[in-house]
Amino acid sequence: MTSLAQAGTGHRTAGGNAAFHNFHNDFSHIADPKQRRRLALAEIDKAPFGWYHVRACVVAGVGFFTDSYDIFVVSLLTIMLGIVYFPQSKGAMSTAQDTAIKVSTSAGTVIGQLGFGALADIIGRKKMYGLELIIIIFATLAQSLSSASHAVSIIGLVIFWRVMMGIGIGGDYPLSSIITSEFATTKWRGAMVSAVFAMQGFGQLAGALVMLVLVAGFRGSLESATKYATCTGVCVVAVDKMWRVLIGFGAVPACIALYFRLTIPETPRYTFDVARDVEKASGDVDAYMHGKASGQVDEISRAQTLQQSQSLEIPKASWSDFFRFYGRWKNGKILIGTALSWTFLDVAFYGLGLNSSTVLTAIGYAGGPNVYHILYNLAAGNAILIIAGAVPGYWLAVATIDTVGRKTLQLGGFIILTILFIIWGFAFHKLSGHAQFALYVLIQLFFNWGPNTTTFVVPGECFPTRYRSTSHGISAASGKIGSIIAQGAIAPLRTRGATAKNANPWLNHVMQIFALFMFLGCFTTLLIPETKRVTLEQLAGEYDMDEESVTSTHPATQSWDKSPRVNSSGDTSI
């Protein structure tokens, strides 16, 4: 190791064992901050998969469990709100009210993704992580305790609190993705980030299961009414309790994860490349491996290293640098590719997901002799869809994303989804209910074993550290704009020409529109790079940075294997 750089007097820390290696001490003798940065990041990249990686995935994943639960129970929420607050409309709210509640979460999510994404690059990942869960917990509980009055309608209150909840959910997207990505080993980075995202499947399933438990618990009251319009007395009281418990339960997993999020260390890549605090970053590597909140450093050594680190080649973030960087086509096309791919995906993904109960009703999988059986069949139908399609899709993506590759999964997924939506849309009236249910399951499978996972993973990898969170936030916000388009403009088309016998006569045309968006996603996928098993520094170095590199002044000749070598300028590199 002493052959790599001149020995220095860096501060050494205690701790470390066979399971949790003390990487900080490995490089405490390296005087050159550039060299120490390269060595420490290389150790993170090639570290064997361990419990600290599992811990990071679980802490981030619980947040996504909560996000998914809160987002997708809305299809059940709007049905129960209709029963309780709109008996004059046969126990159903209007299409406009239904759409407004579903769109509100996405609107808040856009704000959260852009705001938290930018702030995580400006003030740090650690300072923002956990704040989004506090917002989610507060808004979820407030929503579950809301009630109408003479001055305020229940629709207005629910919309307000779902916007607030959406801001917290939006913040979770860029933060969880980039924190997991920046702590992950290169070999399994895709699987780690995908595993965090895969918790969405369990969140959706939990929503359906909680609804099943509630329906079973209030069975006696629900059986007293034959349909929504006649649900009065003990029936409406039961439904009023059910929707509040269903929504409020979403705060439970968030409370569990909150402590762990508030006590994670800052990611070493942010501390190295943005804060330029090499000494603190080295300590945070050690803290991460040991599950501590932050690294312990010698302040005198830290001050000396901070002064030396000003010579690091990484450009400093600024508005002018941001627009200069993305103003070059080689860089800008990747942001366009990640953003538009996510937009086109979410048009169909949320267009179907937030209206799953409506689709199940249309294809004959929701009905019964009384309110109990109607709600039970809706919840059971949602659970079957998730177990059969969504959950396997998420975990197939986890298993294959680091071998097949992100770009291949995304392109293949968009192609298969285009075909499936074409079949469903153009053969809609010739397909039986069972055939349509099977198509729905296959679509959920290839959503998640394809673009729904990859559009989340790739933006957390392919951008430089100083703009990684902002760029992920822009990409994710573009996706939620797609979901707003789906809910506000496309999904309501299903009721065009509705009659008493057919409430969704245009559902087949909606599927045809979704097929078009999946087809467009095939082309935007061609703009993104393949990121499997490539270090984050290599990915950033591939950009047109006007001879700037995050790793060296000669990115084309930079080597990332374990053996040390001397580059053309005479400096030691790895």
XYZ file of C-alpha atoms in Angstrom:
574
model
C 0.000 0.000 0.000
C 2.878 2.382 0.733
C 3.926 2.157 -2.908
C 0.697 3.866 -3.932
C 1.420 7.232 -2.368
C 3.682 8.992 0.026
C 2.898 8.025 3.599
C 1.147 10.684 5.648
C -0.081 11.148 9.167
C -3.828 10.650 8.655
C -6.005 9.959 11.690
C -6.758 6.272 12.387
C -10.032 5.071 13.877
C -10.835 2.142 16.139
C -12.999 -0.787 15.127
C -13.218 -3.272 12.328
C -13.403 -7.052 12.146
C -13.719 -9.881 9.651
C -17.317 -8.965 8.882
C -17.009 -5.170 8.973
C -13.666 -4.072 7.601
C -12.303 -0.673 8.642
C -11.602 0.870 5.236
C -10.727 4.233 6.771
C -7.574 2.861 8.402
C -6.510 1.286 5.117
C -6.033 4.740 3.654
C -5.276 6.919 6.693
C -1.609 7.074 5.658
C -2.408 8.417 2.158
C -1.522 12.106 2.103
C -2.907 12.949 -1.361
C -6.691 13.615 -1.054
C -7.231 12.643 -4.709
C -5.563 9.305 -4.165
C -7.428 8.664 -0.895
C -10.730 9.404 -2.608
C -10.008 6.993 -5.447
C -8.926 4.214 -3.110
C -11.884 4.616 -0.722
C -14.436 4.656 -3.544
C -12.787 1.632 -5.138
C -13.186 -0.225 -1.830
C -16.911 0.598 -1.731
C -17.312 -0.529 -5.337
C -15.627 -3.911 -4.903
C -16.753 -4.683 -1.331
C -18.340 -8.146 -0.926
C -22.085 -8.135 -0.360
C -22.691 -7.965 3.402
C -25.244 -7.218 6.094
C -24.592 -3.479 5.838
C -25.899 -3.683 2.244
C -28.992 -5.563 3.438
C -29.515 -2.942 6.157
C -29.347 -0.113 3.620
C -31.878 -1.863 1.360
C -34.304 -2.508 4.218
C -34.170 1.055 5.589
C -34.764 2.542 2.144
C -37.245 -0.185 1.159
C -39.586 0.361 4.110
C -40.123 3.889 2.840
C -41.138 2.582 -0.568
C -43.433 0.049 1.083
C -45.190 3.002 2.723
C -45.208 5.088 -0.470
C -46.800 2.323 -2.506
C -49.346 1.492 0.179
C -50.453 5.122 0.447
C -50.621 5.650 -3.319
C -52.495 2.540 -4.399
C -55.139 2.260 -1.664
C -56.724 5.300 -3.296
C -58.783 3.079 -5.644
C -60.440 1.568 -2.550
C -60.543 4.898 -0.710
C -62.637 6.682 -3.355
C -65.215 3.857 -3.345
C -65.645 4.041 0.434
C -65.778 7.849 0.481
C -68.568 7.643 -2.100
C -70.546 5.253 0.109
C -70.160 7.407 3.241
C -70.473 10.959 1.908
C -72.536 10.702 -1.290
C -75.665 8.658 -0.525
C -77.605 11.141 -2.675
C -75.563 9.963 -5.676
C -76.241 6.267 -5.091
C -73.117 5.904 -2.969
C -70.663 7.025 -5.627
C -68.742 10.276 -6.070
C -68.600 11.943 -9.476
C -65.852 11.139 -11.993
C -64.381 14.621 -11.479
C -64.164 14.133 -7.703
C -62.685 10.653 -8.101
C -60.084 11.985 -10.539
C -59.200 14.975 -8.330
C -58.398 12.749 -5.337
C -56.260 10.411 -7.438
C -54.390 13.233 -9.174
C -53.720 15.131 -5.935
C -51.098 12.660 -4.704
C -49.236 12.810 -8.024
C -49.306 16.623 -7.958
C -47.703 16.659 -4.518
C -45.223 13.997 -5.613
C -43.966 16.215 -8.454
C -43.247 19.011 -5.954
C -41.478 16.631 -3.588
C -39.360 15.010 -6.286
C -38.114 18.320 -7.657
C -37.683 19.995 -4.259
C -36.076 17.163 -2.308
C -34.023 16.153 -5.343
C -32.433 19.593 -5.619
C -31.990 20.050 -1.851
C -30.215 16.701 -1.489
C -27.585 17.952 -3.945
C -27.327 21.361 -2.273
C -27.252 20.544 1.450
C -26.645 16.788 1.479
C -28.444 13.468 1.428
C -28.246 12.856 5.189
C -29.847 16.186 6.137
C -32.879 15.517 3.927
C -33.322 11.775 4.559
C -36.054 11.184 7.124
C -37.727 14.558 6.649
C -39.852 13.106 3.844
C -41.071 10.316 6.158
C -42.053 12.869 8.817
C -44.206 14.640 6.220
C -45.776 11.332 5.121
C -46.576 10.295 8.707
C -48.150 13.646 9.614
C -50.203 13.930 6.396
C -51.369 10.308 6.563
C -52.650 10.620 10.121
C -54.283 13.989 9.369
C -55.987 12.490 6.338
C -57.380 9.557 8.326
C -58.828 11.952 10.932
C -60.459 14.321 8.435
C -64.183 14.926 8.378
C -66.569 17.166 6.471
C -68.122 20.315 7.929
C -70.465 23.054 6.760
C -67.461 25.112 5.627
C -65.197 22.415 4.126
C -66.052 19.343 2.077
C -64.425 15.988 2.703
C -63.156 15.981 -0.899
C -61.264 19.235 -0.330
C -59.707 17.996 2.915
C -58.623 14.660 1.455
C -57.152 16.393 -1.611
C -55.167 18.815 0.582
C -53.681 16.121 2.799
C -52.944 13.829 -0.147
C -51.018 16.665 -1.802
C -49.003 17.073 1.406
C -48.492 13.321 1.631
C -47.428 13.315 -2.020
C -44.685 15.868 -1.280
C -43.187 13.433 1.232
C -43.586 10.478 -1.113
C -41.948 12.472 -3.895
C -38.929 13.190 -1.722
C -38.432 9.474 -1.126
C -37.857 8.711 -4.823
C -34.555 10.517 -5.454
C -33.247 10.130 -1.900
C -33.729 6.365 -1.547
C -32.440 5.675 -5.040
C -29.240 7.695 -4.892
C -28.371 6.834 -1.275
C -28.654 3.121 -2.023
C -26.788 3.573 -5.314
C -23.932 5.548 -3.746
C -23.453 3.016 -0.942
C -23.810 -0.075 -3.166
C -21.137 -2.390 -4.481
C -20.779 -2.079 -8.265
C -21.433 -5.773 -8.962
C -24.853 -5.814 -7.270
C -25.841 -2.139 -7.385
C -28.757 -2.796 -9.737
C -30.116 -5.586 -7.535
C -29.802 -3.445 -4.399
C -31.628 -0.441 -5.852
C -34.217 -2.729 -7.470
C -34.802 -4.495 -4.147
C -35.580 -1.128 -2.552
C -38.054 -0.381 -5.339
C -39.502 -3.922 -5.187
C -40.914 -3.125 -1.757
C -43.610 -1.268 -3.683
C -45.087 -4.652 -4.537
C -45.370 -5.612 -0.887
C -46.852 -2.188 -0.141
C -49.571 -2.721 -2.743
C -50.213 -6.214 -1.394
C -50.419 -4.915 2.180
C -53.101 -2.439 1.109
C -55.236 -5.240 -0.347
C -54.664 -7.486 2.688
C -55.539 -4.736 5.195
C -58.735 -4.133 3.221
C -59.568 -7.862 3.342
C -59.101 -7.889 7.121
C -61.302 -4.811 7.540
C -64.048 -6.236 5.328
C -63.996 -9.487 7.288
C -64.042 -7.591 10.586
C -67.135 -5.581 9.661
C -68.879 -8.391 7.782
C -72.046 -8.320 9.842
C -72.618 -4.610 9.247
C -71.727 -4.740 5.547
C -74.110 -7.631 4.846
C -77.033 -5.431 5.894
C -76.952 -3.580 2.542
C -77.350 -5.100 -0.915
C -75.530 -2.300 -2.786
C -73.677 0.972 -2.207
C -76.832 3.095 -2.559
C -78.588 1.271 0.295
C -75.587 1.247 2.662
C -76.982 3.218 5.598
C -77.074 2.896 9.383
C -74.566 0.369 10.732
C -73.282 -0.261 7.199
C -72.204 3.331 6.545
C -70.678 3.603 10.036
C -68.619 0.496 9.327
C -67.397 1.837 5.976
C -66.519 5.178 7.607
C -64.337 3.368 10.143
C -62.805 1.166 7.452
C -61.442 3.932 5.228
C -59.885 5.738 8.196
C -58.095 2.607 9.417
C -57.024 1.723 5.873
C -55.386 5.134 5.374
C -54.004 5.491 8.908
C -52.237 2.129 8.790
C -49.889 3.605 6.184
C -48.123 5.598 8.920
C -47.066 2.459 10.849
C -44.160 1.253 8.653
C -43.005 4.846 8.186
C -42.665 5.265 11.956
C -40.574 2.073 12.122
C -38.122 3.287 9.465
C -37.849 6.883 10.685
C -35.132 6.377 13.342
C -32.853 4.485 10.954
C -33.176 7.128 8.251
C -32.376 9.959 10.617
C -29.197 8.203 11.787
C -27.552 7.106 8.527
C -24.133 8.593 7.669
C -23.709 10.937 4.717
C -22.824 9.086 1.523
C -19.032 9.183 0.992
C -19.472 10.177 -2.647
C -21.383 13.320 -1.688
C -18.840 14.192 1.016
C -15.952 13.599 -1.389
C -17.305 15.235 -4.537
C -19.682 17.974 -3.356
C -18.700 18.834 0.230
C -15.044 18.026 -0.673
C -14.406 16.782 2.842
C -12.119 13.805 2.190
C -11.382 13.127 5.874
C -15.081 13.067 6.833
C -15.936 10.895 3.824
C -13.340 8.326 4.833
C -14.864 8.228 8.315
C -18.362 7.838 6.860
C -17.262 4.780 4.881
C -16.313 3.182 8.191
C -19.561 4.373 9.828
C -21.659 2.843 7.055
C -19.923 -0.524 7.420
C -20.599 -0.470 11.183
C -24.163 0.892 11.073
C -23.239 4.142 12.809
C -24.762 7.583 12.262
C -21.515 9.316 11.238
C -17.786 8.835 11.105
C -15.378 10.033 13.801
C -12.539 12.192 12.495
C -9.644 14.199 13.853
C -10.602 17.863 13.366
C -6.994 19.074 12.868
C -6.368 16.453 10.196
C -9.775 17.265 8.695
C -8.960 20.981 8.409
C -5.649 20.221 6.703
C -7.284 17.816 4.268
C -10.102 20.263 3.479
C -7.512 22.797 2.365
C -5.746 20.206 0.217
C -9.019 18.907 -1.283
C -9.647 22.196 -3.065
C -7.307 20.822 -5.730
C -9.722 17.988 -6.618
C -10.672 18.083 -10.282
C -14.441 17.628 -9.727
C -16.350 20.699 -10.993
C -18.420 22.569 -8.411
C -22.188 22.588 -8.790
C -23.826 25.834 -9.907
C -26.695 26.900 -12.144
C -24.300 27.923 -14.886
C -22.464 24.597 -14.647
C -25.787 22.711 -14.637
C -26.995 24.331 -17.849
C -23.554 24.085 -19.452
C -23.357 20.397 -18.582
C -26.813 19.427 -19.820
C -26.604 21.881 -22.709
C -24.266 19.417 -24.413
C -26.228 16.810 -26.368
C -24.176 13.859 -25.060
C -25.302 14.755 -21.535
C -28.712 16.246 -22.181
C -29.980 13.309 -24.241
C -29.555 10.984 -21.251
C -31.706 13.226 -19.037
C -34.269 13.432 -21.846
C -34.186 9.647 -22.165
C -34.684 8.953 -18.451
C -37.378 11.630 -18.090
C -39.486 10.745 -21.144
C -39.191 6.993 -20.578
C -40.592 7.484 -17.085
C -43.342 9.777 -18.428
C -44.539 7.298 -21.054
C -44.411 4.409 -18.577
C -46.428 6.144 -15.853
C -49.222 7.116 -18.225
C -50.155 3.432 -18.474
C -48.829 2.218 -15.105
C -50.834 4.678 -13.015
C -53.684 4.770 -15.515
C -54.248 1.109 -14.710
C -52.954 0.907 -11.123
C -55.007 3.732 -9.635
C -58.134 2.420 -11.368
C -57.642 -1.285 -10.667
C -61.008 -1.500 -8.881
C -62.732 0.115 -11.874
C -61.057 -2.276 -14.295
C -61.905 -5.288 -12.111
C -65.539 -4.167 -12.078
C -65.587 -3.676 -15.852
C -64.260 -7.175 -16.557
C -66.654 -8.802 -14.086
C -64.377 -9.442 -11.104
C -66.214 -7.234 -8.615
C -69.773 -7.922 -7.625
C -71.947 -9.813 -5.182
C -75.298 -9.964 -3.421
C -74.346 -7.387 -0.783
C -71.761 -4.718 0.080
C -69.636 -7.230 1.982
C -69.160 -9.466 -1.061
C -68.627 -6.498 -3.407
C -65.841 -4.996 -1.284
C -64.376 -8.414 -0.485
C -64.154 -9.318 -4.177
C -62.539 -5.973 -4.987
C -59.881 -6.444 -2.297
C -59.326 -10.105 -3.201
C -59.087 -9.232 -6.908
C -56.449 -6.587 -6.174
C -54.501 -9.045 -4.006
C -54.547 -11.720 -6.720
C -53.368 -9.240 -9.357
C -50.475 -8.130 -7.163
C -49.421 -11.648 -6.098
C -49.675 -13.074 -9.602
C -48.174 -10.185 -11.558
C -46.655 -7.279 -9.656
C -44.630 -9.021 -6.912
C -43.046 -11.664 -9.210
C -42.244 -8.928 -11.724
C -40.393 -6.817 -9.160
C -38.253 -9.718 -7.930
C -37.549 -11.084 -11.404
C -36.121 -7.634 -12.110
C -33.974 -7.850 -8.964
C -32.669 -11.256 -10.075
C -31.833 -10.288 -13.671
C -31.023 -6.579 -13.769
C -27.287 -7.036 -13.128
C -26.916 -9.798 -15.710
C -29.377 -8.957 -18.468
C -28.836 -5.215 -18.047
C -31.055 -2.195 -17.460
C -31.413 -1.088 -21.067
C -32.300 -4.566 -22.328
C -34.954 -5.044 -19.633
C -36.478 -1.641 -20.323
C -36.576 -1.976 -24.096
C -37.866 -5.550 -23.966
C -40.507 -4.569 -21.424
C -41.802 -1.664 -23.524
C -42.031 -3.903 -26.616
C -43.963 -6.654 -24.791
C -46.272 -4.110 -23.106
C -47.022 -2.510 -26.480
C -48.122 -5.898 -27.811
C -50.225 -6.731 -24.740
C -52.058 -3.386 -24.765
C -52.720 -3.726 -28.501
C -54.290 -7.146 -27.911
C -56.379 -5.873 -24.988
C -57.454 -2.696 -26.769
C -58.348 -4.048 -30.199
C -59.751 -7.426 -29.094
C -61.466 -6.064 -25.975
C -65.017 -7.109 -26.873
C -63.939 -10.557 -28.041
C -62.083 -11.428 -24.839
C -63.764 -13.160 -21.908
C -63.429 -11.842 -18.380
C -60.877 -14.531 -17.581
C -58.806 -13.632 -20.656
C -58.802 -9.955 -19.727
C -57.820 -10.807 -16.153
C -54.893 -12.870 -17.506
C -53.820 -9.942 -19.698
C -53.952 -7.640 -16.689
C -51.672 -10.018 -14.735
C -49.188 -10.234 -17.634
C -49.139 -6.460 -17.996
C -48.379 -6.065 -14.278
C -45.615 -8.660 -14.604
C -43.857 -6.907 -17.488
C -44.407 -3.430 -16.032
C -42.292 -4.408 -13.056
C -39.960 -6.860 -14.798
C -39.102 -4.032 -17.125
C -39.514 -0.267 -17.354
C -41.180 0.385 -13.998
C -38.036 -0.863 -12.229
C -35.394 0.348 -14.694
C -36.742 3.907 -14.932
C -36.163 4.141 -11.172
C -32.717 2.516 -11.168
C -30.952 4.185 -14.126
C -31.338 7.875 -13.067
C -29.680 7.022 -9.755
C -26.588 5.770 -11.580
C -25.915 7.626 -14.801
C -25.500 11.221 -13.593
C -22.526 12.874 -11.819
C -22.670 13.107 -8.019
C -23.205 16.869 -7.903
C -26.413 16.575 -10.000
C -27.428 12.967 -9.354
C -30.298 13.716 -6.981
C -31.578 16.709 -8.970
C -31.527 14.698 -12.195
C -33.300 11.748 -10.583
C -35.902 14.162 -9.215
C -36.468 15.658 -12.674
C -36.844 12.191 -14.191
C -39.218 11.002 -11.458
C -41.284 14.207 -11.622
C -41.651 13.703 -15.369
C -43.097 10.284 -14.595
C -45.643 11.730 -12.200
C -46.629 14.299 -14.812
C -47.366 11.269 -16.984
C -49.577 9.841 -14.246
C -51.407 13.176 -13.986
C -52.009 13.070 -17.741
C -53.323 9.512 -17.358
C -55.669 10.432 -14.519
C -56.765 13.863 -15.709
C -57.079 13.349 -19.449
C -57.010 9.675 -20.446
C -58.638 7.592 -17.692
C -61.850 9.710 -17.620
C -62.358 8.834 -21.288
C -63.446 5.361 -20.181
C -66.868 6.765 -19.175
C -67.506 8.499 -22.495
C -70.991 7.513 -23.667
C -71.694 5.690 -20.394
C -75.090 4.070 -19.918
C -76.816 2.327 -17.040
C -75.746 -1.035 -18.464
C -72.175 -0.038 -19.427
C -70.359 2.390 -17.153
C -67.044 2.169 -19.065
C -67.812 1.933 -22.814
C -64.517 3.544 -23.865
C -62.217 1.320 -21.793
C -60.963 -0.472 -24.919
C -59.875 2.841 -26.476
C -58.044 3.758 -23.274
C -56.025 0.545 -23.649
C -55.205 1.496 -27.237
C -53.907 4.874 -26.060
C -51.740 3.126 -23.472
C -50.290 0.962 -26.267
C -49.180 4.118 -28.084
C -47.305 5.399 -25.018
C -45.575 2.047 -24.555
C -44.473 2.197 -28.198
C -43.016 5.684 -27.697
C -41.091 4.386 -24.686
C -39.147 2.032 -26.969
C -37.546 5.024 -28.709
C -36.701 7.045 -25.585
C -34.987 3.957 -24.128
C -32.418 4.189 -26.931
C -31.166 7.469 -25.414
C -30.059 5.977 -22.080
C -26.712 4.208 -21.439
C -26.256 0.667 -20.180
C -25.122 1.006 -16.562
C -24.767 -2.585 -15.375
C -21.575 -3.343 -13.423
C -19.948 -0.006 -14.258
C -18.779 2.278 -11.433
C -20.605 5.548 -10.866
C -17.355 7.421 -11.529
C -16.889 5.671 -14.882
C -20.470 6.482 -15.854
C -19.973 10.169 -15.010
C -16.648 10.154 -16.883
C -18.393 9.034 -20.064
C -20.115 12.401 -20.365
C -18.928 15.274 -22.520
C -17.544 17.429 -19.712
C -15.323 19.711 -21.803
C -12.210 17.812 -20.640
C -13.442 17.695 -17.050
C -13.670 14.360 -15.286
C -14.821 13.274 -11.865
C -11.999 10.767 -11.664
C -8.923 12.166 -13.382
C -7.769 14.655 -15.968
C -7.509 11.781 -18.450
C -10.769 9.810 -18.140
C -10.100 7.811 -21.254
C -6.990 6.281 -19.726
C -8.292 5.923 -16.158
C -8.128 2.335 -14.930
C -10.538 0.944 -12.364
C -9.028 -2.444 -11.680
C -7.274 -3.244 -8.415
C -3.710 -2.994 -9.660
C -1.909 0.342 -9.191
C -0.297 2.025 -12.168
C 1.196 5.368 -13.156
C -0.685 7.460 -15.697
C 0.733 9.673 -18.409
C 1.134 12.652 -16.074
C 3.216 10.643 -13.647
C 0.565 10.454 -10.896
C -0.267 7.151 -9.269
C -3.780 5.864 -10.019
C -5.707 2.646 -9.622
